[in-house]
């Protein structure tokens, strides 16, 4: 591609996404449905483009975090089922119904609000009941002494006018962590969830259509937890140990080009705070990738980007819009050359580890001025930047 046209861009490989989707489908078997999590602008990959691809591939459901995210998809031609995982204000319930968006119901108070609004509007709101089995975030508490109360609350919600309880779900807190303790915790959550579902179904005298709980870790590793549908996010985008285990491909590659190169004598301080001092005659390149693009500032002096001639260390503080890299032993690398910030030859997992964070945070941090360039079969098929122009 013509790299000189762009400042800094994220290549989003839809062929890799498609490969990952098919590979996960193969892994879960053909009886289990697939919900793709596309919240947070599809983990920074662009929710519309990713959802279009998932829709055309035959995914069963999408999940987002808010009604704004859901409406973006509906306004852009996504017709498949969408579940909102977070809360929606009661004033917006008519829009949920009108645009056929499924809403999570997380407690009795919300159930009542949604029911009242749906009745007022004269429609039916499709809902999935959220059970809190140990994440301690959203959902009906059903642990220990709360069991009967939780189950009764869920049964009430399912019987409320204006609500159609299509599904029930829970979220695992440590399914992506190693060790016996984590495994036991997840198994406990899963068992509690099954107990709740069974008790509710007994009281209701009917079954839920969609019971789901498997996030990335469980989708990769815990087939017993699939129930009717899996709900992976990160796995789909091809990052992390589970993706590697399944042989999935990273969808995003972050690239930039070298703006300028200068040679400094020994003893020169580089960037804000003079955090780095050259220890010899040093050839420094400037790249237009800073913390306002999503380059975590804590990586200052600690991370290397990939050039055509190998890894080049970031020197000194990462600035808002750019940073400096050491090209001293790379005379063949020049102004205008492409640099891979993370991607197939410079894994995001390594970047996350050095930054003491997770790949999730890095892809979500990619900011709106970074062009998203979509590839299919190695060719650019679409490009967008989220600035008002
Ligand atoms: C974000 C989220 C997921 C996806 O998590 P991953 O770890 O990316 O697979 C699934 N379910 C819920 C409720 C979520 O909030």
Tab-separated table of C-alpha atoms and ligand atoms in Angstrom:
chain	number	residue	atom	x	y	z
A	1	UNK	CA	0.000	0.000	0.000
A	2	UNK	CA	1.011	3.640	-0.473
A	3	UNK	CA	2.236	4.237	3.042
A	4	UNK	CA	3.186	7.859	2.359
A	5	UNK	CA	-0.503	8.775	2.131
A	6	UNK	CA	-1.097	8.022	5.771
A	7	UNK	CA	0.426	9.229	8.972
A	8	UNK	CA	-0.193	6.200	11.122
A	9	UNK	CA	-2.648	3.466	10.301
A	10	UNK	CA	-4.067	0.190	11.577
A	11	UNK	CA	-4.384	-2.541	8.989
A	12	UNK	CA	-7.423	-4.658	9.802
A	13	UNK	CA	-7.177	-7.986	8.037
A	14	UNK	CA	-10.732	-9.222	7.430
A	15	UNK	CA	-9.328	-12.437	5.957
A	16	UNK	CA	-7.736	-13.112	9.350
A	17	UNK	CA	-11.053	-12.340	11.072
A	18	UNK	CA	-12.844	-14.713	8.747
A	19	UNK	CA	-10.219	-17.386	9.344
A	20	UNK	CA	-10.535	-16.965	13.117
A	21	UNK	CA	-14.326	-17.122	12.966
A	22	UNK	CA	-14.294	-20.342	10.948
A	23	UNK	CA	-11.625	-21.871	13.138
A	24	UNK	CA	-13.577	-21.081	16.333
A	25	UNK	CA	-16.766	-22.440	14.750
A	26	UNK	CA	-14.917	-25.651	13.939
A	27	UNK	CA	-13.622	-25.764	17.513
A	28	UNK	CA	-17.052	-25.353	19.152
A	29	UNK	CA	-18.906	-27.733	16.833
A	30	UNK	CA	-22.043	-27.119	14.806
A	31	UNK	CA	-24.584	-27.382	17.611
A	32	UNK	CA	-23.361	-24.275	19.422
A	33	UNK	CA	-24.328	-20.766	18.333
A	34	UNK	CA	-21.828	-17.959	17.981
A	35	UNK	CA	-22.115	-14.475	19.460
A	36	UNK	CA	-19.336	-12.084	18.441
A	37	UNK	CA	-18.558	-9.369	20.974
A	38	UNK	CA	-18.149	-6.076	19.089
A	39	UNK	CA	-18.374	-3.602	21.964
A	40	UNK	CA	-15.883	-0.712	22.177
A	41	UNK	CA	-15.887	-0.313	18.393
A	42	UNK	CA	-15.129	-4.015	18.028
A	43	UNK	CA	-12.128	-3.735	20.345
A	44	UNK	CA	-10.843	-0.827	18.251
A	45	UNK	CA	-11.170	-2.668	14.922
A	46	UNK	CA	-14.231	-0.743	13.688
A	47	UNK	CA	-17.596	-2.185	14.744
A	48	UNK	CA	-19.409	-1.646	11.442
A	49	UNK	CA	-16.853	-3.366	9.227
A	50	UNK	CA	-16.306	-6.216	11.696
A	51	UNK	CA	-20.057	-6.733	12.183
A	52	UNK	CA	-20.709	-6.707	8.436
A	53	UNK	CA	-18.133	-9.436	8.031
A	54	UNK	CA	-19.541	-11.488	10.921
A	55	UNK	CA	-23.059	-11.069	9.541
A	56	UNK	CA	-21.974	-12.275	6.110
A	57	UNK	CA	-20.121	-15.211	7.671
A	58	UNK	CA	-23.316	-16.333	9.406
A	59	UNK	CA	-22.640	-15.445	13.038
A	60	UNK	CA	-25.793	-15.762	15.164
A	61	UNK	CA	-25.580	-12.766	17.481
A	62	UNK	CA	-23.562	-9.653	18.246
A	63	UNK	CA	-23.020	-7.981	21.619
A	64	UNK	CA	-22.304	-4.337	22.355
A	65	UNK	CA	-22.119	-2.344	25.516
A	66	UNK	CA	-24.649	0.458	24.960
A	67	UNK	CA	-27.598	1.553	22.857
A	68	UNK	CA	-25.353	4.010	20.983
A	69	UNK	CA	-23.139	1.161	19.888
A	70	UNK	CA	-26.197	-0.882	18.902
A	71	UNK	CA	-27.711	2.002	16.906
A	72	UNK	CA	-24.462	2.543	15.017
A	73	UNK	CA	-24.797	-1.012	13.751
A	74	UNK	CA	-28.508	-0.720	12.922
A	75	UNK	CA	-27.936	2.595	11.075
A	76	UNK	CA	-25.241	0.868	9.045
A	77	UNK	CA	-27.240	-2.048	7.788
A	78	UNK	CA	-26.604	-4.695	10.432
A	79	UNK	CA	-29.865	-6.632	10.694
A	80	UNK	CA	-28.782	-9.624	12.796
A	81	UNK	CA	-29.645	-9.929	16.519
A	82	UNK	CA	-27.747	-7.553	18.822
A	83	UNK	CA	-27.527	-7.857	22.608
A	84	UNK	CA	-26.743	-4.834	24.792
A	85	UNK	CA	-24.664	-6.011	27.753
A	86	UNK	CA	-24.936	-2.785	29.747
A	87	UNK	CA	-27.888	-0.741	31.010
A	88	UNK	CA	-30.173	1.308	28.771
A	89	UNK	CA	-32.064	4.306	30.216
A	90	UNK	CA	-35.824	3.648	30.368
A	91	UNK	CA	-36.516	6.578	28.016
A	92	UNK	CA	-34.832	4.599	25.239
A	93	UNK	CA	-36.812	1.376	25.565
A	94	UNK	CA	-39.076	2.324	22.651
A	95	UNK	CA	-36.017	2.540	20.412
A	96	UNK	CA	-34.811	-0.868	21.559
A	97	UNK	CA	-38.149	-2.352	20.535
A	98	UNK	CA	-38.401	-0.359	17.338
A	99	UNK	CA	-34.921	-1.427	16.184
A	100	UNK	CA	-35.250	-4.990	17.434
A	101	UNK	CA	-32.372	-4.795	19.892
A	102	UNK	CA	-32.075	-7.287	22.754
A	103	UNK	CA	-31.454	-5.892	26.220
A	104	UNK	CA	-29.698	-7.474	29.205
A	105	UNK	CA	-31.807	-7.412	32.380
A	106	UNK	CA	-29.551	-7.190	35.381
A	107	UNK	CA	-31.820	-6.691	38.404
A	108	UNK	CA	-35.422	-6.364	39.545
A	109	UNK	CA	-35.499	-2.558	39.318
A	110	UNK	CA	-34.354	-2.629	35.688
A	111	UNK	CA	-36.800	-5.402	34.832
A	112	UNK	CA	-39.682	-3.288	36.141
A	113	UNK	CA	-38.516	-0.200	34.223
A	114	UNK	CA	-38.139	-2.113	30.975
A	115	UNK	CA	-41.491	-3.848	31.421
A	116	UNK	CA	-43.359	-0.618	32.193
A	117	UNK	CA	-41.848	1.169	29.208
A	118	UNK	CA	-42.498	-1.731	26.836
A	119	UNK	CA	-46.140	-1.887	27.916
A	120	UNK	CA	-46.475	1.884	27.553
A	121	UNK	CA	-45.033	1.655	24.057
A	122	UNK	CA	-47.265	-1.279	23.212
A	123	UNK	CA	-44.469	-3.594	22.186
A	124	UNK	CA	-42.350	-6.481	23.398
A	125	UNK	CA	-38.736	-6.073	24.446
A	126	UNK	CA	-36.507	-9.073	23.890
A	127	UNK	CA	-34.287	-9.586	26.939
A	128	UNK	CA	-31.518	-11.831	28.218
A	129	UNK	CA	-31.385	-12.215	31.997
A	130	UNK	CA	-27.959	-11.622	33.537
A	131	UNK	CA	-26.962	-13.764	36.519
A	132	UNK	CA	-24.137	-12.663	38.821
A	133	UNK	CA	-22.338	-15.895	39.695
A	134	UNK	CA	-19.090	-14.402	40.953
A	135	UNK	CA	-18.026	-11.548	38.688
A	136	UNK	CA	-19.690	-9.161	41.156
A	137	UNK	CA	-20.613	-6.662	38.473
A	138	UNK	CA	-24.032	-6.841	36.830
A	139	UNK	CA	-26.736	-9.437	37.327
A	140	UNK	CA	-29.060	-11.066	39.823
A	141	UNK	CA	-27.075	-12.260	42.843
A	142	UNK	CA	-27.798	-15.961	43.337
A	143	UNK	CA	-24.932	-17.059	45.554
A	144	UNK	CA	-25.585	-18.889	48.845
A	145	UNK	CA	-28.441	-17.347	50.832
A	146	UNK	CA	-29.440	-15.255	47.831
A	147	UNK	CA	-30.311	-18.306	45.725
A	148	UNK	CA	-34.088	-18.484	46.245
A	149	UNK	CA	-34.473	-14.726	46.149
A	150	UNK	CA	-32.412	-14.504	42.949
A	151	UNK	CA	-34.324	-17.294	41.257
A	152	UNK	CA	-37.689	-15.778	42.219
A	153	UNK	CA	-36.588	-12.374	40.948
A	154	UNK	CA	-35.609	-13.871	37.610
A	155	UNK	CA	-38.885	-15.803	37.354
A	156	UNK	CA	-40.769	-12.559	38.050
A	157	UNK	CA	-38.841	-10.746	35.325
A	158	UNK	CA	-39.573	-13.519	32.830
A	159	UNK	CA	-43.286	-13.213	33.575
A	160	UNK	CA	-43.471	-9.440	33.319
A	161	UNK	CA	-45.684	-8.038	30.567
A	162	UNK	CA	-43.819	-6.529	27.633
A	163	UNK	CA	-40.709	-8.647	28.189
A	164	UNK	CA	-39.739	-11.690	26.151
A	165	UNK	CA	-36.959	-13.531	28.006
A	166	UNK	CA	-35.193	-15.209	25.109
A	167	UNK	CA	-31.962	-15.864	26.963
A	168	UNK	CA	-30.074	-16.062	30.231
A	169	UNK	CA	-26.343	-15.572	30.750
A	170	UNK	CA	-23.504	-15.058	33.178
A	171	UNK	CA	-19.927	-13.828	32.904
A	172	UNK	CA	-16.771	-15.596	34.114
A	173	UNK	CA	-14.257	-13.629	36.160
A	174	UNK	CA	-11.138	-15.786	35.799
A	175	UNK	CA	-11.721	-18.140	32.860
A	176	UNK	CA	-8.616	-16.725	31.174
A	177	UNK	CA	-6.347	-17.358	34.144
A	178	UNK	CA	-4.122	-20.343	34.870
A	179	UNK	CA	-4.054	-22.475	37.976
A	180	UNK	CA	-6.274	-24.709	40.004
A	181	UNK	CA	-7.855	-21.937	42.006
A	182	UNK	CA	-9.035	-20.107	38.891
A	183	UNK	CA	-10.318	-23.339	37.398
A	184	UNK	CA	-12.316	-24.100	40.548
A	185	UNK	CA	-13.735	-20.603	40.626
A	186	UNK	CA	-14.944	-20.895	37.038
A	187	UNK	CA	-16.421	-24.343	37.673
A	188	UNK	CA	-18.216	-22.955	40.717
A	189	UNK	CA	-19.612	-20.070	38.659
A	190	UNK	CA	-20.722	-22.457	35.951
A	191	UNK	CA	-22.403	-24.856	38.353
A	192	UNK	CA	-24.210	-22.029	40.106
A	193	UNK	CA	-25.366	-20.696	36.732
A	194	UNK	CA	-26.717	-24.114	35.724
A	195	UNK	CA	-28.476	-24.494	39.079
A	196	UNK	CA	-30.109	-21.096	38.642
A	197	UNK	CA	-31.169	-21.814	35.068
A	198	UNK	CA	-32.652	-25.172	36.045
A	199	UNK	CA	-34.528	-23.730	39.009
A	200	UNK	CA	-35.907	-20.864	36.927
A	201	UNK	CA	-36.905	-23.137	34.066
A	202	UNK	CA	-38.672	-25.491	36.503
A	203	UNK	CA	-40.672	-22.660	37.991
A	204	UNK	CA	-41.468	-21.133	34.610
A	205	UNK	CA	-42.323	-24.448	33.001
A	206	UNK	CA	-40.407	-23.501	29.903
A	207	UNK	CA	-36.819	-23.445	28.608
A	208	UNK	CA	-34.698	-20.480	27.602
A	209	UNK	CA	-33.727	-20.443	23.931
A	210	UNK	CA	-30.226	-19.109	24.562
A	211	UNK	CA	-28.159	-19.930	27.643
A	212	UNK	CA	-24.635	-18.562	27.335
A	213	UNK	CA	-21.549	-17.867	29.421
A	214	UNK	CA	-18.349	-18.773	27.541
A	215	UNK	CA	-16.037	-15.806	26.973
A	216	UNK	CA	-12.632	-16.137	25.303
A	217	UNK	CA	-10.996	-18.372	27.924
A	218	UNK	CA	-13.984	-20.691	28.208
A	219	UNK	CA	-14.602	-20.822	24.448
A	220	UNK	CA	-11.013	-21.923	23.921
A	221	UNK	CA	-10.644	-24.263	26.866
A	222	UNK	CA	-13.921	-25.254	28.537
A	223	UNK	CA	-16.250	-27.012	26.092
A	224	UNK	CA	-18.520	-28.103	28.969
A	225	UNK	CA	-19.577	-24.484	29.431
A	226	UNK	CA	-20.761	-23.804	25.873
A	227	UNK	CA	-24.478	-24.493	26.496
A	228	UNK	CA	-26.400	-22.894	23.582
A	229	UNK	CA	-23.972	-20.176	22.532
A	230	UNK	CA	-20.406	-18.955	23.060
A	231	UNK	CA	-19.549	-15.281	23.501
A	232	UNK	CA	-15.904	-14.583	22.678
A	233	UNK	CA	-14.374	-11.185	22.047
A	234	UNK	CA	-10.590	-11.121	22.134
A	235	UNK	CA	-10.302	-14.634	20.721
A	236	UNK	CA	-12.050	-13.557	17.546
A	237	UNK	CA	-9.507	-10.795	16.976
A	238	UNK	CA	-6.678	-13.293	17.359
A	239	UNK	CA	-4.770	-12.053	20.412
A	240	UNK	CA	-3.621	-13.689	23.618
A	241	UNK	CA	-2.532	-17.167	24.625
A	242	UNK	CA	-5.849	-18.811	23.745
A	243	UNK	CA	-5.763	-17.449	20.208
A	244	UNK	CA	-2.206	-18.688	19.839
A	245	UNK	CA	-3.209	-22.113	21.124
A	246	UNK	CA	-5.948	-22.355	18.487
A	247	UNK	CA	-3.617	-21.063	15.778
A	248	UNK	CA	-5.652	-17.905	15.192
A	249	UNK	CA	-4.334	-14.849	13.384
A	250	UNK	CA	-3.985	-11.331	14.793
A	251	UNK	CA	-6.426	-9.107	12.903
A	252	UNK	CA	-4.806	-5.710	13.539
A	253	UNK	CA	-1.335	-4.545	12.515
A	254	UNK	CA	-0.329	-1.055	13.607
A	255	UNK	CA	1.954	0.723	11.185
A	256	UNK	CA	3.595	4.069	10.710
A	257	UNK	CA	6.438	5.593	8.726
A	258	UNK	CA	9.607	7.389	9.715
A	259	UNK	CA	9.151	11.174	9.494
A	260	UNK	CA	12.707	12.322	9.960
A	261	UNK	CA	16.140	11.027	10.961
A	262	UNK	CA	18.959	12.901	12.703
A	263	UNK	CA	22.361	12.000	14.077
A	264	UNK	CA	23.205	13.171	17.598
A	265	UNK	CA	26.562	13.104	19.399
A	266	UNK	CA	27.164	11.101	22.561
A	267	UNK	CA	25.638	12.694	25.657
A	268	UNK	CA	22.482	14.079	23.978
A	269	UNK	CA	19.249	13.977	25.961
A	270	UNK	CA	16.247	12.711	23.983
A	271	UNK	CA	12.639	13.929	24.477
A	272	UNK	CA	10.729	15.337	27.492
A	273	UNK	CA	12.407	14.959	30.821
A	274	UNK	CA	15.711	13.902	29.279
A	275	UNK	CA	14.938	10.343	30.273
A	276	UNK	CA	17.409	8.931	27.752
A	277	UNK	CA	20.948	10.121	27.081
A	278	UNK	CA	22.818	8.837	24.037
A	279	UNK	CA	25.850	6.743	24.993
A	280	UNK	CA	27.486	7.117	21.587
A	281	UNK	CA	26.906	8.845	18.282
A	282	UNK	CA	23.262	7.901	17.729
A	283	UNK	CA	20.972	7.889	14.703
A	284	UNK	CA	17.471	8.766	15.879
A	285	UNK	CA	14.283	8.442	13.845
A	286	UNK	CA	11.013	10.205	14.679
A	287	UNK	CA	7.761	8.298	14.113
A	288	UNK	CA	4.320	9.941	14.275
A	289	UNK	CA	2.922	7.578	16.877
A	290	UNK	CA	2.343	8.921	20.368
A	291	UNK	CA	0.095	8.409	23.334
A	292	UNK	CA	-2.740	10.273	21.583
A	293	UNK	CA	-2.687	7.495	18.975
A	294	UNK	CA	-2.781	4.837	21.664
A	295	UNK	CA	0.914	4.295	22.400
A	296	UNK	CA	0.888	3.765	26.161
A	297	UNK	CA	3.309	6.250	27.689
A	298	UNK	CA	4.574	3.703	30.182
A	299	UNK	CA	6.350	2.033	27.244
A	300	UNK	CA	8.781	4.973	27.025
A	301	UNK	CA	12.343	3.647	26.786
A	302	UNK	CA	11.040	0.077	27.151
A	303	UNK	CA	9.592	-1.027	23.831
A	304	UNK	CA	10.970	-1.730	20.394
A	305	UNK	CA	9.151	-1.283	17.099
A	306	UNK	CA	9.938	-3.440	14.077
A	307	UNK	CA	11.770	-2.025	11.057
A	308	UNK	CA	12.722	-3.821	7.838
A	309	UNK	CA	16.114	-4.348	9.508
A	310	UNK	CA	14.921	-5.637	12.883
A	311	UNK	CA	13.816	-4.181	16.198
A	312	UNK	CA	14.441	-0.517	17.044
A	313	UNK	CA	14.170	0.692	20.655
A	314	UNK	CA	12.011	3.636	21.642
A	315	UNK	CA	14.327	6.240	23.174
A	316	UNK	CA	13.116	8.739	25.753
A	317	UNK	CA	9.548	9.637	26.649
A	318	UNK	CA	6.723	8.877	24.283
A	319	UNK	CA	5.134	12.247	23.374
A	320	UNK	CA	1.506	12.992	22.531
A	321	UNK	CA	1.921	12.730	18.766
A	322	UNK	CA	5.284	11.095	18.190
A	323	UNK	CA	8.198	9.241	19.629
A	324	UNK	CA	11.849	8.595	18.850
A	325	UNK	CA	13.450	5.300	17.868
A	326	UNK	CA	17.097	4.231	17.705
A	327	UNK	CA	18.284	3.459	14.172
A	328	UNK	CA	22.033	3.582	14.909
A	329	UNK	CA	22.775	0.061	13.721
A	330	UNK	CA	20.259	0.233	10.858
A	331	UNK	CA	21.812	2.402	8.152
A	332	UNK	CA	19.524	0.842	5.564
A	333	UNK	CA	16.371	2.189	7.245
A	334	UNK	CA	15.480	5.654	5.948
A	335	UNK	CA	12.885	8.423	6.022
A	336	UNK	CA	9.495	7.259	4.725
A	337	UNK	CA	10.152	3.602	5.531
A	338	UNK	CA	7.382	1.595	7.177
A	339	UNK	CA	7.605	0.573	10.800
A	340	UNK	CA	5.435	-2.077	12.459
A	341	UNK	CA	4.394	-1.013	15.939
A	342	UNK	CA	2.601	-4.240	16.685
A	343	UNK	CA	1.432	-7.046	14.451
A	344	UNK	CA	2.610	-10.405	13.137
A	345	UNK	CA	6.327	-9.546	13.407
A	346	UNK	CA	6.033	-7.630	16.695
A	347	UNK	CA	3.381	-9.376	18.811
A	348	UNK	CA	0.902	-7.286	20.771
A	349	UNK	CA	1.157	-9.832	23.596
A	350	UNK	CA	4.774	-8.824	24.150
A	351	UNK	CA	3.806	-5.157	24.071
A	352	UNK	CA	1.079	-5.792	26.644
A	353	UNK	CA	3.458	-7.668	28.903
A	354	UNK	CA	6.050	-4.878	28.852
A	355	UNK	CA	3.303	-2.331	29.589
A	356	UNK	CA	1.993	-4.533	32.403
A	357	UNK	CA	-1.431	-4.663	30.794
A	358	UNK	CA	-3.524	-6.827	28.467
A	359	UNK	CA	-3.926	-6.750	24.658
A	360	UNK	CA	-7.523	-5.556	25.207
A	361	UNK	CA	-6.321	-2.214	26.542
A	362	UNK	CA	-3.915	-1.682	23.660
A	363	UNK	CA	-6.428	-2.249	20.850
A	364	UNK	CA	-9.103	-0.223	22.661
A	365	UNK	CA	-6.626	2.648	23.026
A	366	UNK	CA	-6.167	3.045	19.249
A	367	UNK	CA	-7.589	6.519	18.794
A	368	UNK	CA	-9.902	7.972	16.202
A	369	UNK	CA	-7.242	9.773	14.177
A	370	UNK	CA	-5.546	6.478	13.347
A	371	UNK	CA	-6.781	5.400	9.910
A	372	UNK	CA	-8.351	1.969	9.775
A	373	UNK	CA	-7.345	0.281	6.526
A	374	UNK	CA	-9.293	-2.894	5.754
A	375	UNK	CA	-7.647	-5.731	3.869
A	376	UNK	CA	-9.156	-8.751	2.170
A	377	UNK	CA	-6.821	-11.276	0.612
A	378	UNK	CA	-3.946	-8.848	1.050
A	379	UNK	CA	-5.717	-6.063	-0.870
A	380	UNK	CA	-7.076	-2.812	0.528
A	381	UNK	CA	-10.882	-2.856	0.210
A	382	UNK	CA	-11.840	0.060	2.453
A	383	UNK	CA	-10.285	2.769	4.538
A	384	UNK	CA	-11.741	5.155	7.098
A	385	UNK	CA	-10.728	7.667	9.721
A	386	UNK	CA	-13.120	8.729	12.458
A	387	UNK	CA	-12.584	12.472	12.221
A	388	UNK	CA	-15.348	14.888	11.199
A	389	UNK	CA	-14.336	16.125	7.782
B	1	LIG	C1	-16.481	-8.208	27.031
B	1	LIG	C2	-17.376	-9.321	27.351
B	1	LIG	C3	-17.213	-10.572	26.726
B	1	LIG	C4	-16.030	-10.903	25.840
B	1	LIG	O1	-14.873	-11.078	26.628
B	1	LIG	P1	-13.534	-11.655	25.992
B	1	LIG	O2	-12.648	-11.856	27.146
B	1	LIG	O3	-13.022	-10.597	25.062
B	1	LIG	O4	-13.883	-12.894	25.277
B	1	LIG	C5	-18.169	-11.543	26.967
B	1	LIG	N1	-19.210	-11.305	27.787
B	1	LIG	C6	-19.376	-10.126	28.426
B	1	LIG	C7	-20.537	-9.951	29.333
B	1	LIG	C8	-18.467	-9.100	28.244
B	1	LIG	O5	-18.626	-7.946	28.891
